Coordinates of C-alpha atoms in Angstrom, one line a residue:
M15 CA 81.1 74.0 86.0
G16 CA 78.4 75.5 83.8
G17 CA 75.6 77.9 84.3
R18 CA 77.7 80.9 85.3
T19 CA 77.1 83.4 82.4
S20 CA 74.5 85.5 84.1
L21 CA 76.2 85.3 87.5
D22 CA 79.4 86.5 86.0
R23 CA 77.7 89.5 84.6
A24 CA 76.0 90.1 88.0
L25 CA 79.2 90.1 89.9
R26 CA 81.0 92.4 87.5
L27 CA 78.2 94.8 86.7
S28 CA 79.1 98.5 87.1
L29 CA 76.5 100.1 89.5
T30 CA 75.1 103.6 88.9
R31 CA 73.1 105.4 91.5
R32 CA 70.0 105.0 89.4
R33 CA 70.5 101.3 89.1
L34 CA 71.3 100.9 92.8
L35 CA 68.1 102.7 93.9
W36 CA 65.5 101.7 91.3
L37 CA 66.4 98.4 89.5
S38 CA 65.9 94.8 90.6
Y39 CA 67.9 92.0 89.2
G40 CA 65.9 89.0 90.5
S41 CA 66.4 87.1 87.3
L42 CA 70.1 86.7 88.1
L43 CA 69.4 84.4 91.1
A44 CA 68.6 81.3 89.0
A45 CA 71.9 81.6 87.2
C46 CA 73.8 80.7 90.4
R47 CA 72.7 77.1 90.2
R48 CA 75.2 74.6 88.9
N49 CA 74.6 71.5 86.7
Q50 CA 74.7 68.1 88.3
A51 CA 78.2 66.9 88.7
T52 CA 79.7 63.9 86.8
P53 CA 79.2 60.7 88.7
P54 CA 82.3 59.5 90.4
T55 CA 82.1 56.2 88.4
T56 CA 82.9 58.0 85.2
V57 CA 86.0 59.9 86.1
T58 CA 88.3 60.8 83.2
A59 CA 91.6 62.7 82.9
S60 CA 91.5 66.4 82.6
D61 CA 94.2 68.8 81.7
A62 CA 94.5 72.1 83.6
T63 CA 94.5 75.3 81.6
P64 CA 96.9 77.9 83.0
L65 CA 95.3 81.0 84.3
P66 CA 96.4 84.5 83.5
S67 CA 97.7 86.6 86.4
P68 CA 94.6 88.1 88.0
T69 CA 94.1 91.8 87.9
P70 CA 91.8 93.9 90.0
P71 CA 88.3 94.7 88.6
Q72 CA 86.9 98.2 88.5
R73 CA 85.2 98.8 91.8
P74 CA 81.4 99.4 91.7
L75 CA 80.2 102.9 92.8
T76 CA 78.2 102.7 95.9
P77 CA 76.7 105.2 98.3
T78 CA 78.0 103.4 101.3
P79 CA 81.6 102.7 102.5
M80 CA 82.9 99.4 101.1
P81 CA 85.3 97.0 102.9
T82 CA 89.0 97.9 102.6
L83 CA 90.7 95.9 99.8
V84 CA 94.2 94.7 99.8
T85 CA 96.7 95.7 97.1
V86 CA 96.5 93.3 94.2
V87 CA 99.9 92.0 93.1
P88 CA 100.6 89.7 90.1
T89 CA 100.0 86.1 90.8
P90 CA 101.7 83.1 89.2
S91 CA 99.6 81.0 86.8
P92 CA 98.4 77.7 88.2
R93 CA 100.4 74.6 87.1
P94 CA 99.1 71.0 87.3
T95 CA 100.9 68.9 89.9
P96 CA 101.7 65.4 88.8
T97 CA 99.9 62.7 90.8
P98 CA 100.2 58.9 90.5
A99 CA 97.2 57.5 88.7
A100 CA 96.3 55.3 91.6
A101 CA 96.5 58.0 94.2
R102 CA 93.3 59.4 95.6
I103 CA 94.6 62.4 97.6
F104 CA 92.6 65.6 97.9
V105 CA 94.3 68.9 99.0
R106 CA 92.1 71.6 100.4
L107 CA 93.0 75.2 101.5
R108 CA 91.0 76.6 104.4
L109 CA 91.2 80.1 106.0
D110 CA 91.2 79.3 109.7
E111 CA 92.8 77.0 112.2
P112 CA 90.6 74.5 114.0
K113 CA 90.3 75.0 117.7
S114 CA 90.0 71.2 118.1
H115 CA 88.2 68.2 116.5
D116 CA 86.0 67.6 119.5
F117 CA 82.5 68.2 118.0
N118 CA 80.9 66.4 121.0
A119 CA 82.2 69.2 123.3
D120 CA 81.6 72.1 120.8
A121 CA 79.9 71.8 117.4
A122 CA 81.6 75.0 116.4
C123 CA 85.2 73.8 117.0
G124 CA 86.0 74.1 113.3
G125 CA 87.5 70.6 113.1
E126 CA 87.2 67.9 110.5
P127 CA 83.7 66.4 110.9
E128 CA 84.5 63.3 108.9
L129 CA 86.8 62.0 111.6
F130 CA 83.6 61.0 113.3
A131 CA 80.3 59.2 112.5
G132 CA 77.0 59.3 114.3
L133 CA 74.0 57.1 114.3
V134 CA 72.8 58.6 111.0
R135 CA 74.3 60.8 108.3
L136 CA 72.8 63.4 106.0
A137 CA 73.1 63.0 102.2
S138 CA 73.6 66.0 99.9
D139 CA 69.8 66.3 99.6
Y140 CA 69.7 66.3 103.4
S141 CA 67.9 63.0 103.4
V142 CA 68.6 60.8 106.5
Q143 CA 70.9 57.8 105.7
P144 CA 72.1 55.0 108.0
D145 CA 75.6 55.4 109.5
W146 CA 76.6 53.4 112.6
A147 CA 72.9 52.7 113.1
A148 CA 72.1 50.2 110.3
A149 CA 68.3 50.5 111.0
W150 CA 65.9 52.1 113.5
E151 CA 62.3 51.9 114.5
V152 CA 60.0 54.7 115.7
S153 CA 57.0 54.1 117.9
A154 CA 53.5 55.0 116.6
D155 CA 53.3 58.1 118.8
G156 CA 56.8 59.3 117.6
T157 CA 58.4 59.4 121.0
R158 CA 60.5 56.2 121.1
Y159 CA 63.4 55.4 118.8
V160 CA 65.3 52.1 118.8
F161 CA 68.5 52.1 116.8
S162 CA 70.2 48.8 115.8
L163 CA 73.9 49.4 115.5
R164 CA 76.3 47.6 113.1
S165 CA 77.8 44.8 115.2
N166 CA 81.3 45.3 113.9
R167 CA 84.3 44.0 115.8
S168 CA 86.0 47.4 115.2
G169 CA 85.0 50.9 114.2
W170 CA 87.1 53.3 116.2
S171 CA 90.4 54.0 114.4
N172 CA 92.3 52.1 117.2
G173 CA 90.2 49.0 116.5
D174 CA 87.7 49.4 119.3
P175 CA 84.1 48.5 118.4
V176 CA 81.5 51.3 118.2
R177 CA 78.9 50.4 120.9
A178 CA 75.6 51.8 122.0
S179 CA 77.2 52.8 125.2
D180 CA 79.5 55.2 123.3
F181 CA 76.5 57.4 122.4
V182 CA 75.0 57.2 125.9
W183 CA 78.2 58.5 127.4
S184 CA 78.8 61.1 124.8
W185 CA 75.4 62.6 125.1
Q186 CA 75.7 62.7 128.9
R187 CA 79.0 64.4 128.4
M188 CA 77.4 67.1 126.3
L189 CA 74.8 67.8 129.0
D190 CA 77.3 68.1 131.9
P191 CA 76.1 71.2 133.7
A192 CA 79.6 72.0 134.8
R193 CA 80.7 72.5 131.2
P194 CA 77.7 71.9 128.8
A195 CA 78.4 71.9 125.1
P196 CA 77.0 75.0 123.3
Q197 CA 74.7 72.7 121.3
A198 CA 73.5 70.8 124.4
S199 CA 70.0 72.3 124.3
L200 CA 69.3 70.3 121.1
L201 CA 69.0 67.3 123.5
D202 CA 66.2 69.1 125.4
L203 CA 63.9 67.0 123.1
V204 CA 65.2 63.8 124.9
G205 CA 63.5 62.7 128.1
N206 CA 64.9 64.6 131.1
G207 CA 67.5 66.3 128.8
K208 CA 66.8 69.8 130.0
A209 CA 66.8 68.7 133.6
V210 CA 70.1 67.0 133.2
R211 CA 71.6 70.0 131.5
E212 CA 70.4 72.3 134.3
G213 CA 71.8 70.0 137.0
R214 CA 68.4 69.1 138.4
F215 CA 68.8 65.4 137.4
P216 CA 71.9 63.2 137.3
P217 CA 73.2 62.2 133.9
E218 CA 71.9 58.6 134.3
Q219 CA 68.4 60.0 134.2
L220 CA 68.7 61.0 130.6
A221 CA 66.3 58.8 128.6
V222 CA 69.0 57.3 126.4
R223 CA 69.8 53.6 127.2
A224 CA 72.0 50.9 125.8
L225 CA 69.7 47.9 125.7
D226 CA 72.7 45.8 124.7
E227 CA 76.0 46.4 123.0
W228 CA 74.4 47.1 119.6
T229 CA 70.9 48.5 120.5
L230 CA 70.2 52.1 121.6
E231 CA 66.9 53.3 122.9
V232 CA 66.0 57.0 122.9
E233 CA 62.8 58.4 124.4
L234 CA 61.6 61.9 123.6
E235 CA 59.7 64.4 125.7
R236 CA 57.2 64.7 122.8
P237 CA 57.0 63.9 119.1
A238 CA 59.6 65.6 117.0
G239 CA 59.6 64.6 113.4
Y240 CA 62.9 66.4 112.8
F241 CA 64.8 64.5 115.5
L242 CA 66.8 62.4 113.0
W243 CA 68.0 65.6 111.3
I244 CA 69.4 66.8 114.6
L245 CA 71.2 63.4 115.0
G246 CA 72.8 64.0 111.6
T247 CA 74.5 67.2 112.6
P248 CA 78.2 67.3 113.7
G249 CA 77.1 68.4 117.2
L250 CA 75.7 65.0 118.0
L251 CA 78.9 63.0 117.0
P252 CA 80.3 60.8 119.7
A253 CA 83.6 61.0 121.5
H254 CA 86.0 58.2 122.4
R255 CA 85.6 57.8 126.1
P256 CA 89.0 56.2 126.9
S257 CA 90.8 58.9 125.0
V258 CA 88.9 61.7 126.7
E259 CA 89.5 60.3 130.1
R260 CA 93.2 59.8 129.4
W261 CA 94.0 63.0 127.6
G262 CA 91.3 65.5 128.6
A263 CA 90.8 68.5 126.4
R264 CA 93.8 67.5 124.3
W265 CA 92.4 64.2 123.2
T266 CA 91.9 65.2 119.5
E267 CA 95.6 66.2 119.0
A268 CA 97.6 64.2 116.5
G269 CA 98.8 60.9 117.9
R270 CA 95.9 60.9 120.5
C271 CA 92.8 61.3 118.4
V272 CA 90.7 58.1 118.2
S273 CA 87.8 58.5 115.8
N274 CA 85.0 56.4 114.3
G275 CA 84.3 58.2 111.0
P276 CA 85.5 57.7 107.4
F277 CA 88.9 59.2 108.2
F278 CA 91.4 59.3 111.1
L279 CA 93.8 62.2 112.0
A280 CA 97.2 61.2 110.6
S281 CA 99.0 64.5 111.5
W282 CA 98.3 68.0 112.6
E283 CA 100.8 70.9 112.6
P284 CA 99.1 73.9 114.2
G285 CA 99.3 76.9 112.0
S286 CA 100.2 74.8 108.9
G287 CA 97.5 72.2 108.5
Y288 CA 96.5 68.6 109.1
T289 CA 96.1 65.4 107.1
V290 CA 93.4 62.8 107.5
N291 CA 93.6 59.3 106.1
A292 CA 90.9 56.7 105.4
N293 CA 89.9 54.8 108.5
P294 CA 90.3 51.1 107.8
H295 CA 87.9 50.3 110.6
Y296 CA 85.0 52.4 109.4
W297 CA 82.1 50.3 108.0
N298 CA 82.1 52.0 104.6
R299 CA 85.6 52.9 103.2
P300 CA 85.6 56.4 101.6
S301 CA 86.6 56.9 97.9
L302 CA 89.6 59.1 98.9
D303 CA 92.7 57.7 100.5
S304 CA 93.7 60.9 102.1
C305 CA 93.0 64.6 102.4
T306 CA 95.6 67.2 103.3
V307 CA 94.2 70.5 104.6
T308 CA 96.4 73.5 104.4
I309 CA 95.9 76.7 106.4
A310 CA 96.0 79.8 104.2
A311 CA 98.8 82.3 104.7
S312 CA 98.0 85.8 105.8
T313 CA 99.7 87.2 102.7
D314 CA 98.6 86.1 99.2
P315 CA 96.4 83.3 100.7
L316 CA 95.4 81.9 97.3
L317 CA 99.0 81.5 96.0
P318 CA 98.9 77.6 96.5
F319 CA 95.8 77.4 94.3
Y320 CA 97.4 79.5 91.5
R321 CA 100.4 77.2 91.6
G322 CA 98.3 74.1 91.3
Q323 CA 99.3 72.9 94.8
V324 CA 95.7 72.6 96.1
D325 CA 92.6 71.3 94.5
F326 CA 90.0 73.3 96.4
A327 CA 90.5 76.7 98.1
A328 CA 88.3 78.9 100.3
V329 CA 88.3 82.5 99.0
P330 CA 88.8 85.1 101.7
H331 CA 86.7 88.2 101.6
E332 CA 89.5 90.6 100.5
E333 CA 90.2 88.3 97.4
L334 CA 86.6 88.4 96.1
P335 CA 87.1 91.5 93.9
R336 CA 90.1 89.8 92.2
V337 CA 88.5 86.4 91.8
T338 CA 85.1 87.7 90.5
G339 CA 86.8 90.3 88.2
E340 CA 88.9 87.9 86.1
E341 CA 87.1 85.8 83.5
A342 CA 89.5 82.9 83.7
L343 CA 89.3 82.7 87.5
L344 CA 85.5 83.2 87.5
K345 CA 85.2 80.0 85.5
R346 CA 86.6 78.1 88.6
V347 CA 84.5 79.8 91.2
E348 CA 81.9 77.8 93.2
R349 CA 79.5 79.3 95.7
S350 CA 77.9 77.6 98.6
I351 CA 74.9 79.2 100.2
L352 CA 75.3 78.7 104.0
P353 CA 72.5 77.4 106.2
E354 CA 71.9 80.9 107.6
T355 CA 69.5 83.7 107.1
W356 CA 69.8 87.4 107.8
F357 CA 66.5 89.2 108.2
L358 CA 64.6 92.1 109.8
V359 CA 62.2 91.4 112.7
I360 CA 59.4 93.8 113.0
Q361 CA 57.5 94.4 116.3
P362 CA 54.0 94.6 115.0
D363 CA 52.0 96.0 117.9
G364 CA 52.9 99.7 117.8
A365 CA 52.2 102.5 115.2
P366 CA 53.1 102.8 112.5
L367 CA 54.3 99.1 112.1
D368 CA 51.1 97.7 113.3
D369 CA 49.9 98.2 109.7
P370 CA 50.7 95.1 107.6
E371 CA 50.8 97.2 104.4
L372 CA 53.5 99.4 105.8
R373 CA 55.5 96.3 106.9
R374 CA 55.2 95.0 103.4
A375 CA 56.4 98.3 102.0
L376 CA 59.5 98.0 104.2
S377 CA 60.4 94.8 102.4
R378 CA 59.8 96.3 99.0
A379 CA 62.1 99.2 99.8
I380 CA 65.1 96.9 99.9
D381 CA 67.0 95.9 96.7
R382 CA 68.5 92.6 97.7
D383 CA 70.3 92.1 94.4
R384 CA 72.3 95.3 95.1
L385 CA 73.5 93.7 98.4
R386 CA 74.9 90.8 96.5
Q387 CA 76.9 93.2 94.3
L388 CA 78.1 95.2 97.2
L389 CA 79.9 92.1 98.5
Y390 CA 81.0 90.6 95.2
G391 CA 78.6 87.6 95.6
A392 CA 79.3 87.0 99.3
V393 CA 75.5 87.0 100.0
E394 CA 72.6 85.7 98.1
P395 CA 69.2 87.5 98.1
A396 CA 66.6 85.8 100.3
S397 CA 62.9 85.5 99.9
S398 CA 62.3 82.5 102.1
L399 CA 63.2 82.3 105.8
V400 CA 64.6 78.8 105.2
P401 CA 67.8 78.8 103.1
P402 CA 67.9 77.1 99.7
G403 CA 68.7 73.4 99.9
I404 CA 67.4 73.0 103.4
P405 CA 64.3 70.7 103.7
G406 CA 61.3 73.0 103.9
N407 CA 62.7 75.8 101.7
V408 CA 59.9 77.5 99.7
R409 CA 60.5 78.2 96.1
D410 CA 57.2 80.0 95.3
D411 CA 56.5 82.9 93.0
S412 CA 54.0 84.3 95.4
V413 CA 56.6 84.4 98.2
T414 CA 59.2 86.0 95.9
E415 CA 56.6 88.5 94.7
A416 CA 55.9 89.6 98.3
H417 CA 59.5 90.9 98.6
R418 CA 59.9 92.3 95.1
F419 CA 61.9 95.5 95.0
A420 CA 59.4 98.3 94.3
P421 CA 60.7 101.6 95.7
L422 CA 58.1 103.8 94.2
E423 CA 55.3 101.7 95.7
A424 CA 57.1 101.7 99.1
F425 CA 57.6 105.4 99.0
L426 CA 53.9 106.1 98.3
A427 CA 52.8 103.7 101.0
W428 CA 54.7 105.7 103.6
Q429 CA 53.5 109.1 102.4
R430 CA 50.9 109.5 105.1
V431 CA 53.4 108.5 107.8
R432 CA 56.0 111.0 106.7
A433 CA 53.3 113.7 106.9
S434 CA 52.0 112.9 110.3
D435 CA 54.9 111.3 112.2
P436 CA 58.4 112.7 111.8
R437 CA 60.0 110.2 114.2
P438 CA 62.8 108.0 112.8
L439 CA 62.4 104.2 112.6
R440 CA 64.7 102.6 115.2
L441 CA 66.7 99.6 113.9
T442 CA 68.3 97.7 116.8
A443 CA 71.5 95.7 116.0
P444 CA 74.4 94.1 117.9
A445 CA 77.3 96.4 118.5
E446 CA 79.7 93.7 117.0
C447 CA 79.1 92.4 113.5
S448 CA 81.3 90.8 110.9
P449 CA 82.6 93.1 108.1
D450 CA 80.2 91.6 105.6
E451 CA 77.3 91.8 108.0
E452 CA 78.1 95.4 108.9
T453 CA 78.2 96.4 105.2
I454 CA 74.7 94.8 104.6
L455 CA 73.3 96.3 107.8
Q456 CA 74.4 99.8 106.9
D457 CA 73.2 99.5 103.4
V458 CA 69.8 98.2 104.4
A459 CA 69.4 101.2 106.7
L460 CA 70.4 103.5 103.9
Q461 CA 68.0 102.0 101.5
L462 CA 65.1 102.3 103.9
T463 CA 65.9 105.9 104.5
S464 CA 66.2 106.7 100.8
N465 CA 63.3 104.6 99.4
L466 CA 60.8 105.3 102.2
G467 CA 61.8 108.9 102.8
V468 CA 61.9 108.2 106.5
P469 CA 65.0 108.5 108.6
V470 CA 66.3 105.3 110.2
E471 CA 68.2 105.4 113.4
L472 CA 70.7 102.5 114.1
V473 CA 70.7 101.5 117.8
R474 CA 73.8 99.4 118.6
L475 CA 73.7 97.3 121.7
A476 CA 76.4 95.4 123.5
A477 CA 75.9 91.7 124.0
R478 CA 74.0 91.7 127.3
E479 CA 71.8 94.6 126.3
W480 CA 71.1 93.0 123.0
E481 CA 70.0 89.7 124.6
R482 CA 67.8 91.7 127.0
A483 CA 66.2 93.6 124.0
V484 CA 65.5 90.3 122.3
E485 CA 64.0 88.8 125.5
E486 CA 61.9 91.7 126.5
G487 CA 60.9 92.9 123.0
T488 CA 62.2 96.4 123.4
F489 CA 62.7 97.0 119.7
E490 CA 60.9 98.4 116.7
L491 CA 63.0 96.9 114.0
L492 CA 65.6 94.2 114.9
W493 CA 68.5 93.0 112.8
W494 CA 68.7 89.2 113.2
R495 CA 71.3 86.8 112.0
W496 CA 70.1 83.2 112.4
S497 CA 72.4 80.2 111.8
L498 CA 70.2 77.1 111.7
P499 CA 71.3 74.7 114.5
F500 CA 70.3 71.7 112.2
P501 CA 69.3 71.6 108.5
D502 CA 65.5 71.5 108.7
A503 CA 62.7 74.1 108.5
A504 CA 61.8 73.3 112.1
A505 CA 65.1 75.1 113.1
V506 CA 63.3 78.3 111.9
Y507 CA 59.7 77.9 112.7
E508 CA 59.9 76.0 116.0
W509 CA 62.9 78.0 117.3
L510 CA 61.7 81.5 116.2
L511 CA 58.0 81.6 115.7
S512 CA 56.2 78.9 117.7
S513 CA 54.4 79.9 121.0
E514 CA 57.2 77.9 122.7
R515 CA 59.9 79.7 120.8
R516 CA 63.4 79.3 122.1
R517 CA 64.7 82.6 120.6
L518 CA 63.0 85.8 119.7
R519 CA 60.9 85.5 122.8
G520 CA 60.2 89.3 122.8
L521 CA 58.4 89.2 119.4
R522 CA 54.8 90.1 120.2
W523 CA 53.3 88.1 117.4
R524 CA 51.4 84.9 117.9
S525 CA 49.5 82.7 115.4
D526 CA 47.1 79.9 116.4
A527 CA 47.1 78.7 112.9
L528 CA 50.9 78.4 112.8
D529 CA 51.0 76.6 116.2
R530 CA 48.4 74.1 114.8
L531 CA 50.6 73.5 111.7
L532 CA 53.7 73.0 113.9
A533 CA 51.9 70.5 116.1
L534 CA 50.9 68.6 113.0
A535 CA 54.5 68.6 111.7
R536 CA 56.0 67.4 115.0
G537 CA 53.9 64.2 114.9
E538 CA 54.3 63.6 111.2
T539 CA 56.7 60.7 110.2
V540 CA 56.1 61.1 106.5
L541 CA 58.7 63.6 105.3
T542 CA 56.7 65.0 102.4
R543 CA 53.7 65.8 104.7
R544 CA 55.9 67.3 107.4
L545 CA 57.6 69.6 104.9
G546 CA 54.2 70.5 103.4
A547 CA 53.1 71.7 106.8
Y548 CA 56.3 73.8 107.1
R549 CA 55.7 75.4 103.7
Q550 CA 52.3 76.5 104.9
C551 CA 54.1 78.0 107.9
E552 CA 56.3 80.0 105.6
R553 CA 53.3 81.4 103.6
L554 CA 51.5 82.2 106.8
A555 CA 54.5 84.1 108.2
Q556 CA 55.1 85.9 104.9
E557 CA 51.5 87.1 104.9
E558 CA 52.1 88.9 108.2
F559 CA 55.4 90.5 107.2
V560 CA 56.9 90.2 110.7
L561 CA 60.1 88.6 109.6
L562 CA 61.6 90.1 106.4
P563 CA 64.3 87.8 104.8
I564 CA 67.2 89.9 103.5
C565 CA 70.0 87.5 102.4
H566 CA 71.9 84.3 103.0
P567 CA 75.7 84.4 103.4
V568 CA 77.7 82.6 100.8
A569 CA 81.1 80.9 101.0
T570 CA 83.1 81.2 97.8
Y571 CA 85.7 78.6 96.6
L572 CA 88.1 78.1 93.8
V573 CA 88.1 74.6 92.3
Q574 CA 90.7 73.0 90.0
P575 CA 89.4 71.4 86.7
W576 CA 90.5 68.0 87.8
V577 CA 88.0 68.0 90.7
V578 CA 85.1 66.3 88.8
T579 CA 82.6 65.6 91.6
L580 CA 81.6 67.7 94.6
P581 CA 78.5 67.4 96.8
R582 CA 75.5 69.3 95.5
T583 CA 71.9 69.8 96.4
P584 CA 69.2 68.5 94.0
T585 CA 69.1 71.9 92.4
G586 CA 72.8 72.0 91.8
E587 CA 74.1 74.2 94.5
L588 CA 77.5 73.3 96.1
L589 CA 77.5 72.0 99.6
G590 CA 80.8 73.3 101.0
P591 CA 82.7 72.0 104.0
D592 CA 81.7 74.9 106.2
G593 CA 77.9 74.2 106.8
S594 CA 75.8 71.5 108.5
F595 CA 76.6 69.0 105.8
S596 CA 79.3 66.8 107.3
R597 CA 80.3 64.5 104.4
F598 CA 82.0 66.8 102.0
L599 CA 85.1 64.7 101.6
S600 CA 83.1 61.5 101.0
A601 CA 81.5 63.1 97.9
V602 CA 84.7 64.3 96.2
A603 CA 86.1 62.6 93.1
L604 CA 89.3 63.5 91.2
S605 CA 90.7 62.8 87.8
S606 CA 94.4 62.8 87.0
R607 CA 96.1 66.1 87.4
G608 CA 98.2 65.6 84.4
S609 CA 102.0 65.7 84.2

């Protein structure tokens, strides 16, 4: 787990007021990337080195209130747990209890996505790979997909075959207007999908048909080159109809859950954890035999990791100071940038923000590296609207330069405004935010006030008022947290910036050039050309400074040295089990834990 030296320094750096307000640490970003992991075919034994008991680091000085920290108590050093050489058992510690494992009904259920398998799956580079669809054909106009399923005699964990009709029924279930799945609008792309979801057409009118047991036809309303990436998300995974009809909402409980993915649910003890075993009926047996997932205790949640009882542990927010402040622990830290971007939206049609140079100065007044330090690495500075690792992410010096921290330049740019218009800038935000998000929001407001010399008024709105402000555009600056509904740049540009935008409808900014690029990308079946069009969308949006990327949230994990392979992006970043990548377990390889 190399490449951490600069990151370690960044997370442990003492902050002074001068550094906080005037310095930029952009060069630290590249140090977060990990080297490529050892291939699973070359697994060797590794002995664990005991860790010293963690001690709390010195807390950075900051001008804003920091999250409350728990009292740090001595922690036992980790000890390797003997494991038979032939065993392939992975033990993971997670922080929360799943609501269910029914992704078809709710993509955010928090369950284990590898219980199920869709038509396609996404590899760690987010390329589309065959899953239950062995092959597919796309019509010349990009609106008709025909999937050829694997004609296995079994596939579901009870031995039932996986048929085309399973997907037809599951997608109709998602669109049931009486209880539509939260992700059901993703199927608006499919012919009559929106009309079925709104109850105007019966489910049978959805343009998804089983031509025979092993052939599925899907017709789209219009070309959408990103459709396969939507199919690769957990929200489009099928459900087992006989189980749903027999058990209702409790069909994914242990002893009832029938699944068609690499694993099946062997046991589930609510509040304690669950175990999944390899599904012998899945078409491609996984490398692991089993995975046990333990729910972290409310007190001393990382104790099982320190004792060597778990291989991979999610780090809760309150433990980050301890984990990032101890050299031995920091060597075992892995960070996964989540497919989410936090940014400021600027309404560009009213003074003084109708001036692009002033909008640019707003971005240059924000020290994004400071934000990473405030939360001990729980966020990563953002310069692109599309998160790292997601197809369409832009790694371009010109884009990074546009958001370079330059407080003196920003202060001078707003000099005439301060002299002529004493009104504060209004920053509208939801009334309810997560602790991390609240810390970032408050600090961004403070930085704008300090570095522009202009007061910033935080306007907090309850949920309904917030949605109305977004819909009607009654904001000057808007705090926006956008979790990508699928891992592709279209989830940003199509959903937020196109003339047919599904969100941010109240943003009074339109671009004919951007709409032309999006129309080109929709009909493009060659991935490199489609992503090239999206990169031009990013540059065009950046030139206008209407959306200012601030940061990407990060999940932090502790990994034992005997875990030799984890899923990574082509640039080395970890793909954790909490994002849109749904094949985390399938990419894990272990060596012997020792004795």
